[in-house]
Short mmCIF file of C-alpha atoms and ligand atoms in Angstrom, two decimals:
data_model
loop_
_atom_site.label_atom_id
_atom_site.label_comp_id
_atom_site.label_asym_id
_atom_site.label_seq_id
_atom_site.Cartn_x
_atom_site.Cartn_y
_atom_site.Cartn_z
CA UNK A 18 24.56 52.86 19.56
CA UNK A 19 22.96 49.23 19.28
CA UNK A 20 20.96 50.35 16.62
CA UNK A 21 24.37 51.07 14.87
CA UNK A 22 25.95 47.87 15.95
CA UNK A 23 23.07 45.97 14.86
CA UNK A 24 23.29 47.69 11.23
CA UNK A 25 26.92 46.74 11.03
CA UNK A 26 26.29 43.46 11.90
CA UNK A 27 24.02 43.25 9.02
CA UNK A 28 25.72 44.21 6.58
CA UNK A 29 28.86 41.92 7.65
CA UNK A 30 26.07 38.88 7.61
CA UNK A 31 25.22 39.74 3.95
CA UNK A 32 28.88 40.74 2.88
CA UNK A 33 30.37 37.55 4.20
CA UNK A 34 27.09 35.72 2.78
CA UNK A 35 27.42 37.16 -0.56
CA UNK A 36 31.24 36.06 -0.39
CA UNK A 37 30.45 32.60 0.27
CA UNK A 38 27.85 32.57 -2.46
CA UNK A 39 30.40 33.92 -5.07
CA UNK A 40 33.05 31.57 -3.99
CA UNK A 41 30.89 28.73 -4.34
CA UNK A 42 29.68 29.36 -7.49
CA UNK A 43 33.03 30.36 -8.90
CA UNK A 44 34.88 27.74 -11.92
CA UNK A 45 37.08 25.19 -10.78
CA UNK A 46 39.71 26.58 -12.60
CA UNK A 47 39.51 30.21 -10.49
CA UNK A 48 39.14 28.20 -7.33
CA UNK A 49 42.41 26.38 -8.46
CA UNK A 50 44.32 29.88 -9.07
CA UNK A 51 42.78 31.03 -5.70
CA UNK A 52 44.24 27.90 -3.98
CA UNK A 53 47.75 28.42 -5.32
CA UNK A 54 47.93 32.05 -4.73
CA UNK A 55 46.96 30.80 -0.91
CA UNK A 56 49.43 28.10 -1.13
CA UNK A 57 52.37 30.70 -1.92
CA UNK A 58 50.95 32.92 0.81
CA UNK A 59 51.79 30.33 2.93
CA UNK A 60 55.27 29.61 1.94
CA UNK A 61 55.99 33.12 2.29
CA UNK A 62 54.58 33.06 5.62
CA UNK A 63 56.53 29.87 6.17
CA UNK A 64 60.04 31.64 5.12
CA UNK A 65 59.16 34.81 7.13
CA UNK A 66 58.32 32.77 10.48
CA UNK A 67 61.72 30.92 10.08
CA UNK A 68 62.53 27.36 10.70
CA UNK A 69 61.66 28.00 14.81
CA UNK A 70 57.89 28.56 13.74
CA UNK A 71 56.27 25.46 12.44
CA UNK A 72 53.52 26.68 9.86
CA UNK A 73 53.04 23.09 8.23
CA UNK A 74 49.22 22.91 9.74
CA UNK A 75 48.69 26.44 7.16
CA UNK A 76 49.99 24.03 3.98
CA UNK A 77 46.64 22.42 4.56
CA UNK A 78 44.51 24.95 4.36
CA UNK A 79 44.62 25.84 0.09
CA UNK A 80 44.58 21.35 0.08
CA UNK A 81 41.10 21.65 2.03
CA UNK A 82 40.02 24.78 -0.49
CA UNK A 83 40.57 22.99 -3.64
CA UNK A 84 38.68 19.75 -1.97
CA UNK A 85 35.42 22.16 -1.40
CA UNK A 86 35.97 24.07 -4.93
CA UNK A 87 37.90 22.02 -7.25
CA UNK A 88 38.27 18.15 -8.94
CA UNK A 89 39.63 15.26 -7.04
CA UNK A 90 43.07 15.87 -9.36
CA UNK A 91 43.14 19.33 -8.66
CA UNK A 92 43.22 18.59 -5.32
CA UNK A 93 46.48 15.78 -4.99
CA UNK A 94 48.09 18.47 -7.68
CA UNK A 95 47.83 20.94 -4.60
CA UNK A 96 48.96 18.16 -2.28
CA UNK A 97 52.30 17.55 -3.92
CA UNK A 98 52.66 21.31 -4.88
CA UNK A 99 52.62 21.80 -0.54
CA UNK A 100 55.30 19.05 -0.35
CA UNK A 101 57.67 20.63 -2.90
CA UNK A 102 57.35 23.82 -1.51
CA UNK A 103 57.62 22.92 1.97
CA UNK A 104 60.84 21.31 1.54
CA UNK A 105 62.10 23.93 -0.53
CA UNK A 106 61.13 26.86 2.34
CA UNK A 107 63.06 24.24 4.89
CA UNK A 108 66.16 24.25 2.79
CA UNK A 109 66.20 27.68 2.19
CA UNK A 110 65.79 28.78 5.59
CA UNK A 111 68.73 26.06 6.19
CA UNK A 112 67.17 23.73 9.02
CA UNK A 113 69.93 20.97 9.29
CA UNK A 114 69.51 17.06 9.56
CA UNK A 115 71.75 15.12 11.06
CA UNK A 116 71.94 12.83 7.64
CA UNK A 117 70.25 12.64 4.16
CA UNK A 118 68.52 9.80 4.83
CA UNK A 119 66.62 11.73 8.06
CA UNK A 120 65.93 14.65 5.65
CA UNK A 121 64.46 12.60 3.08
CA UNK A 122 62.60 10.75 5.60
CA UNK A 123 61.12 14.03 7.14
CA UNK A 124 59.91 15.25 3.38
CA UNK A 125 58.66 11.82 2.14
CA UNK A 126 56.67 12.00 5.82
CA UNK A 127 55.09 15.57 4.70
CA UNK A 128 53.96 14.98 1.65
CA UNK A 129 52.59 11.64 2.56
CA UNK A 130 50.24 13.72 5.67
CA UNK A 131 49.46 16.41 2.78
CA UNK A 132 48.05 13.42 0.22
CA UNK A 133 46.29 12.19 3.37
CA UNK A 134 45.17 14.84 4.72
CA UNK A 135 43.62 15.75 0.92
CA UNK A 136 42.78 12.29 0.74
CA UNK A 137 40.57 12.36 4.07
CA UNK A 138 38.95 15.72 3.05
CA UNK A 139 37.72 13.84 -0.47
CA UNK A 140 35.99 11.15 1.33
CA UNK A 141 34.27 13.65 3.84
CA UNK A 142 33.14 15.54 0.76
CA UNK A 143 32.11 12.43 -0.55
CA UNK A 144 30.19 11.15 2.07
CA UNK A 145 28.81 14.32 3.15
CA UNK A 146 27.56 14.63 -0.94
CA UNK A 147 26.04 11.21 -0.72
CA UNK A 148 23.62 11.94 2.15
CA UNK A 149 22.66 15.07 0.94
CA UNK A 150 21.56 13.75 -1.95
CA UNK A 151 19.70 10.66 -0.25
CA UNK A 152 18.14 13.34 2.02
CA UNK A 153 17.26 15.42 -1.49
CA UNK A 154 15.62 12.11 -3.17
CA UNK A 155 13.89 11.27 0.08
CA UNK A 156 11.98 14.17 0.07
CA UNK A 157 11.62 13.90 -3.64
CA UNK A 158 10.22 10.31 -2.75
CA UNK A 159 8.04 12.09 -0.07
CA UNK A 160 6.16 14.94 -2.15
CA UNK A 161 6.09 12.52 -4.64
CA UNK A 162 3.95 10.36 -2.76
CA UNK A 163 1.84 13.25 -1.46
CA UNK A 164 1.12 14.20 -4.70
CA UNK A 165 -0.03 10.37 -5.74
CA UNK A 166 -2.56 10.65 -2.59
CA UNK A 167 -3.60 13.73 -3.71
CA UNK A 168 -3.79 12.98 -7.25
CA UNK A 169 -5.75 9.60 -6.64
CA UNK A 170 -7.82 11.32 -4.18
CA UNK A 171 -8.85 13.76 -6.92
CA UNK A 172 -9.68 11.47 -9.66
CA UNK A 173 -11.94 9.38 -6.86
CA UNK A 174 -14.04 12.39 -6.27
CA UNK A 175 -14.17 13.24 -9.59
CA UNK A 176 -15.69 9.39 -10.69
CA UNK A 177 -17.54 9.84 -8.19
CA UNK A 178 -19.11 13.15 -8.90
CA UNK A 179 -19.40 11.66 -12.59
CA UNK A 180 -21.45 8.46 -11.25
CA UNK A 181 -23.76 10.41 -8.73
CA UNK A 182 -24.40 13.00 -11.25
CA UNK A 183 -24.35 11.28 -14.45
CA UNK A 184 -24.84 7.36 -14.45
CA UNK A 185 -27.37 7.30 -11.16
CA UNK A 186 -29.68 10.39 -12.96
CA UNK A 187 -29.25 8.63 -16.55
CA UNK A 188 -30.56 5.01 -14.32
CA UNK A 189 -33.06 7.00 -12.15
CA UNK A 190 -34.81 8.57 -15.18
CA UNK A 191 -34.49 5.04 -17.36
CA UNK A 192 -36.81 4.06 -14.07
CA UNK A 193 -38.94 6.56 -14.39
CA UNK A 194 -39.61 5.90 -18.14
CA UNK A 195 -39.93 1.68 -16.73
CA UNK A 196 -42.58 2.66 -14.51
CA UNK A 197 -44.54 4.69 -16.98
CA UNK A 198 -44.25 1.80 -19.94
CA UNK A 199 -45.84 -0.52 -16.51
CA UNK A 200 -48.63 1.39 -16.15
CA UNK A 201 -49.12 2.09 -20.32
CA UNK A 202 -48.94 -1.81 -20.62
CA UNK A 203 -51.37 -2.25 -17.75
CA UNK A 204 -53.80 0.31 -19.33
CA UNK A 205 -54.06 -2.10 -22.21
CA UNK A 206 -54.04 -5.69 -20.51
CA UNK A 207 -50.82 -6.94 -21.35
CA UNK A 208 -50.48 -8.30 -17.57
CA UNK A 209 -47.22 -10.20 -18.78
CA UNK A 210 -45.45 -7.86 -20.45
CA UNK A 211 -46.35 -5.29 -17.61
CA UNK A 212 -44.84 -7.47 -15.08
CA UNK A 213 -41.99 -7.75 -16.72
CA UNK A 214 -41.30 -3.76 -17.04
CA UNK A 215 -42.11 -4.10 -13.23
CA UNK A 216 -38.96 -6.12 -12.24
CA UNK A 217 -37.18 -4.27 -14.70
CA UNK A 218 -38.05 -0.99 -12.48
CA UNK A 219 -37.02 -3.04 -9.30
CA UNK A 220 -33.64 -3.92 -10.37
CA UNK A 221 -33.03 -0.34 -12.04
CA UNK A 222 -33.82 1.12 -8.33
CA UNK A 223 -31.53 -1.11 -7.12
CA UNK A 224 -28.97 -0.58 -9.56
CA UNK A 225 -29.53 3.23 -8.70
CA UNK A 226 -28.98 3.03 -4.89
CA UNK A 227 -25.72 0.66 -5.49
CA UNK A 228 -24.43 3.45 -7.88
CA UNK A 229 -25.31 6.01 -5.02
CA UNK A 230 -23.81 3.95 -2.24
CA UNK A 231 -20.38 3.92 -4.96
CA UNK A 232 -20.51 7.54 -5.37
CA UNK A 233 -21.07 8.42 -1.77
CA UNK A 234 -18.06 6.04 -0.53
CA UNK A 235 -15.76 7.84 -3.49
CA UNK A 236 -16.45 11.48 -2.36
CA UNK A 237 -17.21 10.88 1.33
CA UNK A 238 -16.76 14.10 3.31
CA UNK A 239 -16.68 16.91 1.16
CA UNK A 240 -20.18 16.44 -0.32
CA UNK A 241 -22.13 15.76 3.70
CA UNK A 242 -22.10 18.71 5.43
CA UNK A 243 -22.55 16.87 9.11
CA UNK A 244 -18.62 15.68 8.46
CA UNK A 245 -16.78 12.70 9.36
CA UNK A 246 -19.31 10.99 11.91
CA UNK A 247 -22.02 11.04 9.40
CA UNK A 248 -19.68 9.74 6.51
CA UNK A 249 -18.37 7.07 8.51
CA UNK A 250 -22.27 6.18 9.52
CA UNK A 251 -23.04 5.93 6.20
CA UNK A 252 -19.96 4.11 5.62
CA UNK A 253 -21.22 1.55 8.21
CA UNK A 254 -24.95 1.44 6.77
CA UNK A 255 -23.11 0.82 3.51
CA UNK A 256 -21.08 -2.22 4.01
CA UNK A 257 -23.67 -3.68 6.13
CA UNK A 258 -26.13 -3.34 2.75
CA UNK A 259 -23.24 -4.34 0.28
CA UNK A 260 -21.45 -6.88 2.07
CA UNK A 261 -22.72 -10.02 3.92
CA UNK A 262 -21.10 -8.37 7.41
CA UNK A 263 -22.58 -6.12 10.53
CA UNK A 264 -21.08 -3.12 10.26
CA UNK A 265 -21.55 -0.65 13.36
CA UNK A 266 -20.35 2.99 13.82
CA UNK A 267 -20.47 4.63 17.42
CA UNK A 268 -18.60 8.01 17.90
CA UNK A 269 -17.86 9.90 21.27
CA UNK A 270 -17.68 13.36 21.65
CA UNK A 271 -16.84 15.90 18.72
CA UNK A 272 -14.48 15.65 15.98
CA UNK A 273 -12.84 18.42 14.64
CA UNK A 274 -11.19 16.14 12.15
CA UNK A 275 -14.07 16.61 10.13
CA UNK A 276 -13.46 20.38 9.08
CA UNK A 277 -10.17 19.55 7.39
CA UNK A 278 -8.49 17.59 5.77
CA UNK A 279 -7.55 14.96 7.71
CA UNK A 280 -11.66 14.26 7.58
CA UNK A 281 -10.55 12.33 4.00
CA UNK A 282 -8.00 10.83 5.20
CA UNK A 283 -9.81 8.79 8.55
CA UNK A 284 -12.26 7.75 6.16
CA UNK A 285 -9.80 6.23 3.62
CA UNK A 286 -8.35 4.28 6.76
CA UNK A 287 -11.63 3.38 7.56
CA UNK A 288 -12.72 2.23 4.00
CA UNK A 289 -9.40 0.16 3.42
CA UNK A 290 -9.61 -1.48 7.23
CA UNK A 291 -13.26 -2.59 6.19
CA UNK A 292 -12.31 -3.81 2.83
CA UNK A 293 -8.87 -5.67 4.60
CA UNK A 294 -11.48 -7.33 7.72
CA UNK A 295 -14.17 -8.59 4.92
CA UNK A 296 -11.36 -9.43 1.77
CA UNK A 297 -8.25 -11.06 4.26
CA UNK A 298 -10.13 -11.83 7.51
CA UNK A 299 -13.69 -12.86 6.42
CA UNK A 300 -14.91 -10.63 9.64
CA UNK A 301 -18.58 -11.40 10.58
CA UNK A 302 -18.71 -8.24 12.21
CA UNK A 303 -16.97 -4.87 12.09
CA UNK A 304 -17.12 -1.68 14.35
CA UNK A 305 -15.63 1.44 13.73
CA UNK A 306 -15.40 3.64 16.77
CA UNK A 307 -14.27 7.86 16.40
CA UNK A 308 -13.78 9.52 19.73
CA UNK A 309 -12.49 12.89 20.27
CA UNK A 310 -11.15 15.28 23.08
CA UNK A 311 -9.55 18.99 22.57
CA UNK A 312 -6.27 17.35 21.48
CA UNK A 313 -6.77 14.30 19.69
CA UNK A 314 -9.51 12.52 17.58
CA UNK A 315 -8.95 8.69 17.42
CA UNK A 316 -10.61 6.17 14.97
CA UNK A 317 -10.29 2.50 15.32
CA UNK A 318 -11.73 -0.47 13.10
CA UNK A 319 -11.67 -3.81 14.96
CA UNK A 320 -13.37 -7.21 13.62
CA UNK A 321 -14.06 -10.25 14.50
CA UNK A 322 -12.19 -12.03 11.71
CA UNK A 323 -9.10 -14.49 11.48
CA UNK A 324 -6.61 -11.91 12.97
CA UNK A 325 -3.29 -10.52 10.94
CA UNK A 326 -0.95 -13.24 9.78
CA UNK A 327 1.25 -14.71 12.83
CA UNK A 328 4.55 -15.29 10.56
CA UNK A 329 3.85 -11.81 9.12
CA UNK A 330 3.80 -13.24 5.43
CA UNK A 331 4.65 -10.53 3.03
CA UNK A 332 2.34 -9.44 0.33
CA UNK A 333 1.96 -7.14 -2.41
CA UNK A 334 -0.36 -4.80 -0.92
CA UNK A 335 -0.37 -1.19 -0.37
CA UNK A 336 -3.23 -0.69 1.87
CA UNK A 337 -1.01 -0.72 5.02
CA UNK A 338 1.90 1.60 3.65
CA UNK A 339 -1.39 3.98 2.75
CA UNK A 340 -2.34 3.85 5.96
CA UNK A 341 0.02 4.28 7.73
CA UNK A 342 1.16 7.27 4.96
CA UNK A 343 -1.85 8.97 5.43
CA UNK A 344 -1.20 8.54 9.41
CA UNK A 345 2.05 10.48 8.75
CA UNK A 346 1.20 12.94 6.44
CA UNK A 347 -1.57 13.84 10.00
CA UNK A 348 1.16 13.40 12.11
CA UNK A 349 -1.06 11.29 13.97
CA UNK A 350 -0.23 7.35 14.61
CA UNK A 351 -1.38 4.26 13.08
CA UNK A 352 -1.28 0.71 14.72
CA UNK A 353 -2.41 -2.54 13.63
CA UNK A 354 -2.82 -5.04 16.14
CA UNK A 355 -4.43 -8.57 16.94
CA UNK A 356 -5.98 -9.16 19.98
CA UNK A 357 -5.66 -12.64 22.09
CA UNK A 358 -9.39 -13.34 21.74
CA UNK A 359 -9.14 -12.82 17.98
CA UNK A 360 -9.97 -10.04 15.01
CA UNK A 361 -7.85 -7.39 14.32
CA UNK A 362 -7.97 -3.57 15.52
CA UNK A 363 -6.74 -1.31 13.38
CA UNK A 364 -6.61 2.22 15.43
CA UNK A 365 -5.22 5.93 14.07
CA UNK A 366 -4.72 8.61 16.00
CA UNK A 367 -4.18 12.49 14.95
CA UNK A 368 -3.72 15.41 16.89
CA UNK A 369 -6.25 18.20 16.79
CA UNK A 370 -4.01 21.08 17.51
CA UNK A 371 -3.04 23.68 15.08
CA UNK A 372 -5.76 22.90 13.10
N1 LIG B 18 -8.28 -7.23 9.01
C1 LIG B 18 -7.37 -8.13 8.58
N2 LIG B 18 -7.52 -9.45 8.91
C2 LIG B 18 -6.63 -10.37 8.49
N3 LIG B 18 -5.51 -10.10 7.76
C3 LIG B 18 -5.31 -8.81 7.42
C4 LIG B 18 -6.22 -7.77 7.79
N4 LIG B 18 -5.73 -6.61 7.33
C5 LIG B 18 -4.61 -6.90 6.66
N5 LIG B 18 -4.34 -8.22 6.70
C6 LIG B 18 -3.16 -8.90 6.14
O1 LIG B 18 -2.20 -7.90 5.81
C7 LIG B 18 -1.84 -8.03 4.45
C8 LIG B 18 -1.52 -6.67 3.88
O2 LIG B 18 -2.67 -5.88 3.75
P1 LIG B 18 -2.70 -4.66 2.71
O3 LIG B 18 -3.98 -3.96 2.89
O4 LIG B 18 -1.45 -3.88 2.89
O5 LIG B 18 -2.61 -5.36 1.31
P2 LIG B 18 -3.74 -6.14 0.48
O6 LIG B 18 -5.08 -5.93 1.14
O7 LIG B 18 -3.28 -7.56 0.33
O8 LIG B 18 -3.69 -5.42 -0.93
P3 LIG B 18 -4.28 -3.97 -1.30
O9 LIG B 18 -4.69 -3.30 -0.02
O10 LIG B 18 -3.15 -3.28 -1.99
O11 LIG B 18 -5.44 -4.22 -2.19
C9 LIG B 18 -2.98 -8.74 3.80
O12 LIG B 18 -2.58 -9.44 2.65
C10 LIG B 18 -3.47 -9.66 4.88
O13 LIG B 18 -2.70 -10.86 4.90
MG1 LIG B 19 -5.81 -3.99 1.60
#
C-alpha cells in the first residue's frame, strides 16, 4: 500500500514538474492566450458567484501569470482587460450604487489595485531577475578565478619543469665541458688562460644551483616526495641562500596537507608572505612555522620587519586577495596581523577533514 502511494506520488512529482517545465518554456504569445482564457474563467466565475461573493482577489491571478510568462505590456494589457471586465460582470449582475459618481469611483479604484497589483509583481520579477543574475556572474567570477589559479599554477610547474630539466642540464654539462678545457689548458701550461676557464666553472655551478633553487620554488610539492614540511624547508634554506635574510622553518606534528592539494596552495602563501616580509617590510628574519592535529594543519609566516601599513594605504597588489583566495578555495582561514612588538604574522589555517 505505501509502496503504491509512494509510486503515485512520483509520478504526480514528475507530471506537475514536467508541467512547470512546459509552461515555462512556452512563447509569450501562448502564455498571453493562456492568461486571457484564465481571465474569462474568472469572470464567469465572477457572474456565477453573484454580486454577494466577492471574487476580485481571482482577477489577479491571470495579471500575476502574464508577469511570470509574458512582456511588461502584456501584462498592464491584462490589467485593464480585469478592470473592464470586472465592471462589466458588476453591472450585469446589477449591484446598485447609491450615485454615478460612487460607481465610477469604485471602478476607477479597481483598476487602479489591478495596474498596481501588476505593477508590484513587475518589480518583484525584476528584482528577483537582478540577483539571480548577480548570483550567476558571481559564480562565473568565482570559477573564473579558480581556473586563473589553476591555470597559473600549471604554467609555473611547467617553467619550472622546463628550467630543471632543460636550462640547469644544458648549464651543468657547459660545466662539465669548463672543467675539462681547465685541465686541457693546464696540461699545456697556459696557467692564465686555465684560471680563467676555472672561474668560469665557478660561476656556471653557481648559475646551476640558482636555476635549481628557481625550479624547485616553481614546482614545490609535487616533485619531493617527503611533502609540504620538506618543501617549505627547502623553501627556508632557499631564501636564506638567495636573499640577505634568516629564514627558519620548524613544523609540529604531521601534516596531511601535504597529500593534496591544499600542499600547493600553503606553499604559495608561504612563498608570497616571504617575498611581502623581504620586498615591503625589509624583515631581517623570517620563520615559517606548520603545525598539525587530526583536524586542522596551520601555517604561519611572521618577521621581524616594519609591520603592515597603520593607515592601511591601498595598493595595487594581488598577493593578499591570492591569499586569502587560496585560503577560501581550502576553506581554511587566512589572517594578517601586526604584532605590538613589531613584524607581521601572516597565519592560514585549513581543515583536515574530508580529505
Ligand atoms: N610582511 C609585510 N610587511 C610590511 N608590509 C606588508 C607586508 N605584507 C604586505 N604588506 C603591505 O601590504 C600591501 C599589499 O601586499 P600585496 O602582497 O597584496 O601586494 P604587493 O606585494 O604590493 O604586490 P604583488 O603581491 O601583487 O606583487 C603591500 O604593498 C605592503 O604595503
Ligand atoms: Mg605581494
Amino acid at each position: 500500500m505505501a509502496g503504491l502511494a509512494g509510486k503515485l506520488l512520483s509520478q504526480a512529482i514528475v507530471i506537475t514538474l514536467g508541467m512547470l517545465r512546459f509552461l515555462f518554456r512556452q512563447s509569450p504569445t501562448l502564455a498571453f492566450i493562456e492568461a486571457l482564457a484564465l481571465l474569462f474563467a474568472i469572470t464567469w466565475l465572477d457572474l456565477a458567484t453573484g454580486h454577494q461573493v466577492s471574487v476580485v482577489l481571482f482577477y489577479t491571478a491571470p495579471i500575476a501569470f502574464a508577469v511570470w510568462l509574458c512582456d511588461n505590456k502584456s501584462v498592464f494589457v491584462i490589467a485593464g482587460l480585469a478592470g473592464v471586465l470586472w465592471s462589466w460582470a458588476d453591472v450585469v449582475l446589477g449591484h446598485s450604487y447609491s450615485n454615478g459618481s460612487v460607481q465610477a469611483w469604485e471602478i476607477a479604484i479597481r483598476f487602479a489595485f489591478f495596474f498596481l497589483v501588476g505593477a508590484a509583481a513587475i518589480i518583484i520579477r525584476e528584482r528577483q531577475r537582478a540577483s539571480q543574475s548577480r548570483i550567476a556572474l558571481l559564480e562565473h567570477t568565482q570559477q573564473l578565478e579558480k581556473q586563473i589559479i589553476e591555470v597559473s599554477e600549471y604554467e609555473q610547474q611547467r617553467i619550472g619543469r622546463d628550467l630543471h630539466d632543460g636550462l640547469c642540464q644544458f648549464l651543468a654539462a657547459i660545466g662539465c665541458a669548463t672543467g675539462g678545457l681547465k685541465i686541457d689548458l693546464e696540461d699545456r701550461g697556459l696557467k692564465e688562460l686555465a684560471t680563467k676557464a676555472c672561474d668560469i666553472e665557478k660561476l656556471l655551478t653557481q648559475s646551476v644551483n640558482q636555476a635549481r633553487d628557481l625550479s624547485h620554488g616553481l614546482v614545490p610539492v609535487q616533485l619531493n616526495e617527503a611533502g609540504l614540511p620538506a618543501a617549505l624547508n627547502e623553501l627556508a634554506a632557499t631564501t636564506s641562500r638567495l636573499l640577505p635574510v634568516t629564514c627558519t622553518f620548524e613544523s609540529a606534528g604531521e601534516s596531511r596537507a601535504g597529500r593534496n592539494g591544499k600542499a600547493a596552495h600553503l606553499y604559495r602563501i608561504a612563498q608570497e608572505a616571504i617575498h611581502n616580509a623581504t620586498k615591503h617590510g625589509n624583515a631581517q628574519r623570517i620563520d615559517i612555522r606548520l603545525s598539525a592535529n587530526p583536524s586542522a594543519t596551520s601555517l604561519s609566516i611572521s618577521d621581524n620587519g616594519v609591520g603592515m601599513p597603520k593607515n592601511g594605504t591601498a595598493t595595487n597588489g594581488v598577493g593578499i586577495s591570492i591569499m586569502r583566495y587560496r585560503a577560501n578555495l581550502m576553506e581554511g582561514e587566512l589572517a594578517i596581523e601586526s604584532p605590538i612588538m613589531g613584524g607581521t604574522v601572516v597565519s592560514c589555517t585549513v581543515p583536515t577533514e574530508g580529505d
